[in-house]
Amino acid sequence: MIFRLLLMCALTTCGVHACPHLCSCSFSPSGAEVECSDASMTYFPVDALPPNTTRLSIQSTQISTIQSAHLRAAPLLRTLQLYHNKLEKLPWDLLRNASQLTTLDLTGNHLVRLPAKVFKQKSLLKLLLKNNLLEEADADWFMDNSSLIQLDISGNHLSHIPSAFLHKLEHLQHLDLSHNNLIELHAGTLKNLHHLDTLNLARNKLSTLNPSLFKNTRKLSRLFLQENHLTELQPTLLSGLQHLQMLLLNQNRLQNLPQDLLDGKNSTFQMILTGNPWFCDEKMEYLWRWLNDHPHNVFFLDEVTCTGPEMLKNRQVVSLTENELSLARNV
């Protein structure tokens, strides 16, 4: 009788509910979810991985390698999270056996370079490479007409982005290049990103932006440019961005904003301007008028202050009078 019960268990629920050593598993009619977060784990948990696994999360382990054969054990996998492990490289055919994969999260590993074709997977929609050691970006990572809608390469060591890097990502909606070492972006870098909604360029070393950079990103609603080295912006930079809802320019080196830069923005538009060395002379008149006309569109308005000239130092820009600006014009 005991043998019969064990045999039935092996052929039915017990076999289905197997779970890899050092991992925890949860099961539902839609598939299994597996989480492995044991710091002592050194190998990819292939053994006993439920064949109906749809989500596999491996985090904060000692795993340093992964092969495409490892994913053969989970043909229904849709989400693969491999964050804060010890991965230093990826095989070019990593996703060969993951035809259903939509989300790949490689945050917090030790990746320096990636091979061509590594993300050539039609089903892939979200790719996170945040907080690695990547030194270069390569358009050959992706297939033509990639399905990606989210790409996060923030927190790496990128000093430049090749013009063609993003050209295959025509469906991209969210792009994060923040916390890198980018000095400039070529005019055509974003030209195929007609569906882009969010662009994060914060914490780079950008000192200027090409006036036609956002020419083809007319659906852009959130633009993060804070903590760069921007000294000036061209009047036409935001032309055509009628859907822009959020613009962050704080912690740059701007002394004024050019005429017409913010014209045409809707009533829900919000921005942050703090942490810039605003110089309150005649070139400040456009921003001064805009702030007074749209005080509810600016966060921390009382912290937008003059650094000069001396007579207006530390004054809130919005509090200035036209007469004071006229006097400053002659200083």
C-alpha positions as a Python dict, from the first residue, in 0.01 Angstrom:
ca = {
    (1, 'M'): (0, 0, 0),
    (2, 'I'): (281, 245, 88),
    (3, 'F'): (462, 163, -237),
    (4, 'R'): (142, 225, -434),
    (5, 'L'): (91, 564, -269),
    (6, 'L'): (450, 667, -342),
    (7, 'L'): (414, 562, -704),
    (8, 'M'): (92, 761, -745),
    (9, 'C'): (260, 1063, -584),
    (10, 'A'): (555, 1043, -822),
    (11, 'L'): (327, 1028, -1127),
    (12, 'T'): (93, 1310, -1020),
    (13, 'T'): (107, 1606, -785),
    (14, 'C'): (436, 1530, -613),
    (15, 'G'): (622, 1530, -943),
    (16, 'V'): (449, 1842, -1067),
    (17, 'H'): (528, 2028, -748),
    (18, 'A'): (900, 1957, -746),
    (19, 'C'): (1117, 2256, -657),
    (20, 'P'): (1493, 2315, -695),
    (21, 'H'): (1715, 2291, -389),
    (22, 'L'): (1767, 2627, -211),
    (23, 'C'): (1464, 2775, -389),
    (24, 'S'): (1098, 2833, -305),
    (25, 'C'): (814, 2766, -544),
    (26, 'S'): (450, 2865, -574),
    (27, 'F'): (202, 2699, -804),
    (28, 'S'): (-115, 2815, -975),
    (29, 'P'): (-321, 2706, -1277),
    (30, 'S'): (-133, 2960, -1488),
    (31, 'G'): (210, 2819, -1402),
    (32, 'A'): (483, 2798, -1140),
    (33, 'E'): (688, 3085, -995),
    (34, 'V'): (1033, 3003, -860),
    (35, 'E'): (1248, 3224, -638),
    (36, 'C'): (1609, 3149, -544),
    (37, 'S'): (1788, 3393, -315),
    (38, 'D'): (2026, 3178, -111),
    (39, 'A'): (2366, 3348, -92),
    (40, 'S'): (2542, 3009, -103),
    (41, 'M'): (2397, 2910, -441),
    (42, 'T'): (2672, 2870, -705),
    (43, 'Y'): (2491, 2691, -990),
    (44, 'F'): (2187, 2753, -1206),
    (45, 'P'): (1893, 2560, -1053),
    (46, 'V'): (1803, 2334, -1345),
    (47, 'D'): (1735, 2016, -1146),
    (48, 'A'): (1372, 1987, -1032),
    (49, 'L'): (1276, 2315, -1201),
    (50, 'P'): (901, 2281, -1272),
    (51, 'P'): (851, 2252, -1650),
    (52, 'N'): (554, 2492, -1625),
    (53, 'T'): (766, 2770, -1467),
    (54, 'T'): (658, 3109, -1600),
    (55, 'R'): (863, 3327, -1363),
    (56, 'L'): (1213, 3253, -1236),
    (57, 'S'): (1385, 3493, -998),
    (58, 'I'): (1748, 3431, -898),
    (59, 'Q'): (1890, 3706, -683),
    (60, 'S'): (2189, 3775, -458),
    (61, 'T'): (2361, 3442, -527),
    (62, 'Q'): (2714, 3339, -630),
    (63, 'I'): (2607, 3227, -978),
    (64, 'S'): (2866, 3351, -1230),
    (65, 'T'): (2765, 3172, -1552),
    (66, 'I'): (2449, 3090, -1743),
    (67, 'Q'): (2399, 2888, -2063),
    (68, 'S'): (2111, 2870, -2308),
    (69, 'A'): (2069, 2501, -2221),
    (70, 'H'): (1972, 2602, -1867),
    (71, 'L'): (1652, 2760, -1997),
    (72, 'R'): (1548, 2448, -2186),
    (73, 'A'): (1403, 2317, -1860),
    (74, 'A'): (1144, 2598, -1853),
    (75, 'P'): (994, 2631, -2205),
    (76, 'L'): (703, 2844, -2078),
    (77, 'L'): (925, 3102, -1904),
    (78, 'R'): (800, 3458, -1945),
    (79, 'T'): (994, 3648, -1676),
    (80, 'L'): (1360, 3585, -1591),
    (81, 'Q'): (1513, 3795, -1313),
    (82, 'L'): (1886, 3747, -1258),
    (83, 'Y'): (1969, 4047, -1045),
    (84, 'H'): (2256, 4101, -803),
    (85, 'N'): (2444, 3786, -894),
    (86, 'K'): (2803, 3742, -1021),
    (87, 'L'): (2743, 3718, -1395),
    (88, 'E'): (3039, 3850, -1594),
    (89, 'K'): (2936, 3745, -1944),
    (90, 'L'): (2645, 3606, -2142),
    (91, 'P'): (2644, 3354, -2428),
    (92, 'W'): (2528, 3491, -2765),
    (93, 'D'): (2251, 3229, -2780),
    (94, 'L'): (2126, 3290, -2425),
    (95, 'L'): (1759, 3314, -2526),
    (96, 'R'): (1756, 3036, -2785),
    (97, 'N'): (1538, 2815, -2565),
    (98, 'A'): (1322, 3094, -2422),
    (99, 'S'): (1071, 3158, -2698),
    (100, 'Q'): (804, 3288, -2457),
    (101, 'L'): (1028, 3527, -2260),
    (102, 'T'): (895, 3884, -2231),
    (103, 'T'): (1102, 4024, -1941),
    (104, 'L'): (1474, 3983, -1876),
    (105, 'D'): (1624, 4158, -1572),
    (106, 'L'): (2004, 4148, -1537),
    (107, 'T'): (2035, 4432, -1286),
    (108, 'G'): (2336, 4445, -1060),
    (109, 'N'): (2573, 4193, -1217),
    (110, 'H'): (2933, 4233, -1340),
    (111, 'L'): (2869, 4250, -1715),
    (112, 'V'): (3134, 4448, -1905),
    (113, 'R'): (3067, 4350, -2268),
    (114, 'L'): (2787, 4166, -2440),
    (115, 'P'): (2803, 3955, -2759),
    (116, 'A'): (2619, 4033, -3080),
    (117, 'K'): (2273, 3876, -3119),
    (118, 'V'): (2239, 3820, -2744),
    (119, 'F'): (1892, 3982, -2727),
    (120, 'K'): (1761, 3874, -3067),
    (121, 'Q'): (1435, 3739, -2929),
    (122, 'K'): (1106, 3850, -3084),
    (123, 'S'): (901, 3796, -2768),
    (124, 'L'): (1127, 4014, -2549),
    (125, 'L'): (949, 4332, -2436),
    (126, 'K'): (1144, 4451, -2130),
    (127, 'L'): (1522, 4444, -2086),
    (128, 'L'): (1697, 4573, -1774),
    (129, 'L'): (2077, 4599, -1767),
    (130, 'K'): (2090, 4847, -1481),
    (131, 'N'): (2397, 4877, -1255),
    (132, 'N'): (2644, 4666, -1447),
    (133, 'L'): (2990, 4757, -1582),
    (134, 'L'): (2902, 4801, -1950),
    (135, 'E'): (3146, 5023, -2137),
    (136, 'E'): (2984, 5022, -2480),
    (137, 'A'): (2644, 4977, -2644),
    (138, 'D'): (2602, 4782, -2967),
    (139, 'A'): (2309, 4783, -3210),
    (140, 'D'): (2391, 4421, -3299),
    (141, 'W'): (2257, 4311, -2960),
    (142, 'F'): (1906, 4339, -3108),
    (143, 'M'): (1713, 4196, -3400),
    (144, 'D'): (1567, 4415, -3674),
    (145, 'N'): (1230, 4557, -3572),
    (146, 'S'): (1277, 4445, -3213),
    (147, 'S'): (964, 4426, -2995),
    (148, 'L'): (1128, 4594, -2694),
    (149, 'I'): (912, 4856, -2522),
    (150, 'Q'): (1140, 4913, -2220),
    (151, 'L'): (1520, 4937, -2209),
    (152, 'D'): (1713, 5030, -1894),
    (153, 'I'): (2094, 5065, -1921),
    (154, 'S'): (2129, 5306, -1631),
    (155, 'G'): (2417, 5289, -1387),
    (156, 'N'): (2683, 5167, -1631),
    (157, 'H'): (3006, 5316, -1773),
    (158, 'L'): (2880, 5431, -2114),
    (159, 'S'): (3061, 5738, -2243),
    (160, 'H'): (2884, 5749, -2580),
    (161, 'I'): (2589, 5597, -2764),
    (162, 'P'): (2646, 5499, -3130),
    (163, 'S'): (2403, 5671, -3364),
    (164, 'A'): (2259, 5337, -3479),
    (165, 'F'): (2226, 5181, -3134),
    (166, 'L'): (1853, 5249, -3094),
    (167, 'H'): (1749, 5240, -3459),
    (168, 'K'): (1608, 4886, -3439),
    (169, 'L'): (1393, 4963, -3135),
    (170, 'E'): (1100, 5131, -3308),
    (171, 'H'): (848, 5015, -3046),
    (172, 'L'): (1043, 5150, -2748),
    (173, 'Q'): (833, 5346, -2497),
    (174, 'H'): (1066, 5377, -2196),
    (175, 'L'): (1440, 5439, -2223),
    (176, 'D'): (1671, 5490, -1925),
    (177, 'L'): (2032, 5596, -1991),
    (178, 'S'): (2080, 5774, -1659),
    (179, 'H'): (2383, 5742, -1429),
    (180, 'N'): (2635, 5693, -1709),
    (181, 'N'): (2918, 5909, -1847),
    (182, 'L'): (2750, 6035, -2163),
    (183, 'I'): (2903, 6356, -2297),
    (184, 'E'): (2682, 6401, -2604),
    (185, 'L'): (2405, 6243, -2807),
    (186, 'H'): (2415, 6258, -3187),
    (187, 'A'): (2123, 6429, -3359),
    (188, 'G'): (1984, 6106, -3509),
    (189, 'T'): (2016, 5887, -3201),
    (190, 'L'): (1642, 5891, -3124),
    (191, 'K'): (1512, 5928, -3479),
    (192, 'N'): (1320, 5597, -3492),
    (193, 'L'): (1168, 5619, -3144),
    (194, 'H'): (827, 5746, -3251),
    (195, 'H'): (653, 5578, -2955),
    (196, 'L'): (891, 5695, -2683),
    (197, 'D'): (704, 5812, -2374),
    (198, 'T'): (978, 5838, -2107),
    (199, 'L'): (1343, 5932, -2154),
    (200, 'N'): (1583, 5945, -1860),
    (201, 'L'): (1923, 6109, -1924),
    (202, 'A'): (1985, 6221, -1566),
    (203, 'R'): (2329, 6208, -1403),
    (204, 'N'): (2542, 6212, -1714),
    (205, 'K'): (2795, 6469, -1838),
    (206, 'L'): (2588, 6633, -2111),
    (207, 'S'): (2683, 6997, -2160),
    (208, 'T'): (2461, 7064, -2461),
    (209, 'L'): (2181, 6898, -2657),
    (210, 'N'): (2138, 6902, -3033),
    (211, 'P'): (1829, 7115, -3115),
    (212, 'S'): (1685, 6838, -3335),
    (213, 'L'): (1745, 6555, -3084),
    (214, 'F'): (1374, 6521, -2999),
    (215, 'K'): (1243, 6597, -3347),
    (216, 'N'): (1088, 6250, -3393),
    (217, 'T'): (989, 6171, -3033),
    (218, 'R'): (661, 6362, -3043),
    (219, 'K'): (488, 6130, -2793),
    (220, 'L'): (744, 6206, -2523),
    (221, 'S'): (569, 6290, -2195),
    (222, 'R'): (851, 6267, -1938),
    (223, 'L'): (1202, 6399, -1994),
    (224, 'F'): (1464, 6379, -1719),
    (225, 'L'): (1776, 6593, -1774),
    (226, 'Q'): (1872, 6669, -1415),
    (227, 'E'): (2226, 6648, -1277),
    (228, 'N'): (2410, 6704, -1603),
    (229, 'H'): (2647, 6983, -1713),
    (230, 'L'): (2400, 7170, -1933),
    (231, 'T'): (2499, 7533, -1979),
    (232, 'E'): (2242, 7633, -2240),
    (233, 'L'): (1942, 7500, -2431),
    (234, 'Q'): (1842, 7584, -2787),
    (235, 'P'): (1504, 7760, -2837),
    (236, 'T'): (1370, 7482, -3063),
    (237, 'L'): (1480, 7190, -2841),
    (238, 'L'): (1128, 7112, -2716),
    (239, 'S'): (941, 7212, -3032),
    (240, 'G'): (679, 6955, -3122),
    (241, 'L'): (667, 6794, -2777),
    (242, 'Q'): (301, 6878, -2725),
    (243, 'H'): (250, 6583, -2489),
    (244, 'L'): (533, 6673, -2252),
    (245, 'Q'): (408, 6646, -1893),
    (246, 'M'): (731, 6645, -1691),
    (247, 'L'): (1067, 6815, -1748),
    (248, 'L'): (1347, 6799, -1492),
    (249, 'L'): (1635, 7044, -1540),
    (250, 'N'): (1754, 7073, -1181),
    (251, 'Q'): (2123, 7060, -1085),
    (252, 'N'): (2265, 7179, -1416),
    (253, 'R'): (2465, 7490, -1509),
    (254, 'L'): (2191, 7694, -1673),
    (255, 'Q'): (2198, 8072, -1629),
    (256, 'N'): (1880, 8138, -1828),
    (257, 'L'): (1632, 7979, -2066),
    (258, 'P'): (1598, 8090, -2428),
    (259, 'Q'): (1295, 8270, -2569),
    (260, 'D'): (1006, 8039, -2668),
    (261, 'L'): (1153, 7722, -2511),
    (262, 'L'): (845, 7650, -2297),
    (263, 'D'): (579, 7802, -2520),
    (264, 'G'): (281, 7585, -2605),
    (265, 'K'): (307, 7353, -2304),
    (266, 'N'): (-30, 7246, -2165),
    (267, 'S'): (-175, 7331, -1825),
    (268, 'T'): (-69, 6999, -1668),
    (269, 'F'): (298, 7043, -1761),
    (270, 'Q'): (534, 7029, -1458),
    (271, 'M'): (904, 7106, -1423),
    (272, 'I'): (1188, 7143, -1171),
    (273, 'L'): (1452, 7416, -1213),
    (274, 'T'): (1634, 7424, -878),
    (275, 'G'): (2010, 7399, -841),
    (276, 'N'): (2102, 7610, -1146),
    (277, 'P'): (2311, 7932, -1130),
    (278, 'W'): (2036, 8159, -1264),
    (279, 'F'): (2181, 8498, -1357),
    (280, 'C'): (1909, 8760, -1331),
    (281, 'D'): (1993, 9007, -1605),
    (282, 'E'): (1807, 9087, -1927),
    (283, 'K'): (1846, 8728, -2053),
    (284, 'M'): (1636, 8611, -1757),
    (285, 'E'): (1329, 8805, -1869),
    (286, 'Y'): (1171, 8517, -2062),
    (287, 'L'): (1193, 8272, -1771),
    (288, 'W'): (1087, 8540, -1523),
    (289, 'R'): (769, 8612, -1720),
    (290, 'W'): (696, 8240, -1771),
    (291, 'L'): (733, 8165, -1399),
    (292, 'N'): (497, 8446, -1308),
    (293, 'D'): (243, 8328, -1566),
    (294, 'H'): (271, 7959, -1467),
    (295, 'P'): (360, 7943, -1096),
    (296, 'H'): (168, 7619, -1044),
    (297, 'N'): (366, 7440, -1313),
    (298, 'V'): (696, 7455, -1123),
    (299, 'F'): (790, 7241, -826),
    (300, 'F'): (995, 7417, -555),
    (301, 'L'): (934, 7754, -716),
    (302, 'D'): (1065, 7941, -410),
    (303, 'E'): (1402, 7768, -454),
    (304, 'V'): (1457, 7905, -805),
    (305, 'T'): (1685, 8191, -704),
    (306, 'C'): (1937, 8431, -856),
    (307, 'T'): (2311, 8376, -816),
    (308, 'G'): (2382, 8718, -966),
    (309, 'P'): (2424, 9001, -1022),
    (310, 'E'): (2524, 9088, -668),
    (311, 'M'): (2231, 9325, -614),
    (312, 'L'): (1985, 9039, -674),
    (313, 'K'): (2182, 8749, -529),
    (314, 'N'): (1965, 8487, -351),
    (315, 'R'): (1642, 8658, -458),
    (316, 'Q'): (1359, 8433, -576),
    (317, 'V'): (1332, 8479, -951),
    (318, 'V'): (953, 8494, -937),
    (319, 'S'): (969, 8779, -685),
    (320, 'L'): (1166, 9014, -910),
    (321, 'T'): (1006, 9320, -1062),
    (322, 'E'): (1045, 9436, -1417),
    (323, 'N'): (1219, 9746, -1285),
    (324, 'E'): (1477, 9533, -1102),
    (325, 'L'): (1553, 9338, -1417),
    (326, 'S'): (1587, 9665, -1608),
    (327, 'L'): (1836, 9794, -1348),
    (328, 'A'): (2025, 9465, -1363),
    (329, 'R'): (2047, 9507, -1739),
    (330, 'N'): (2274, 9802, -1687),
    (331, 'V'): (2493, 9648, -1418),
}
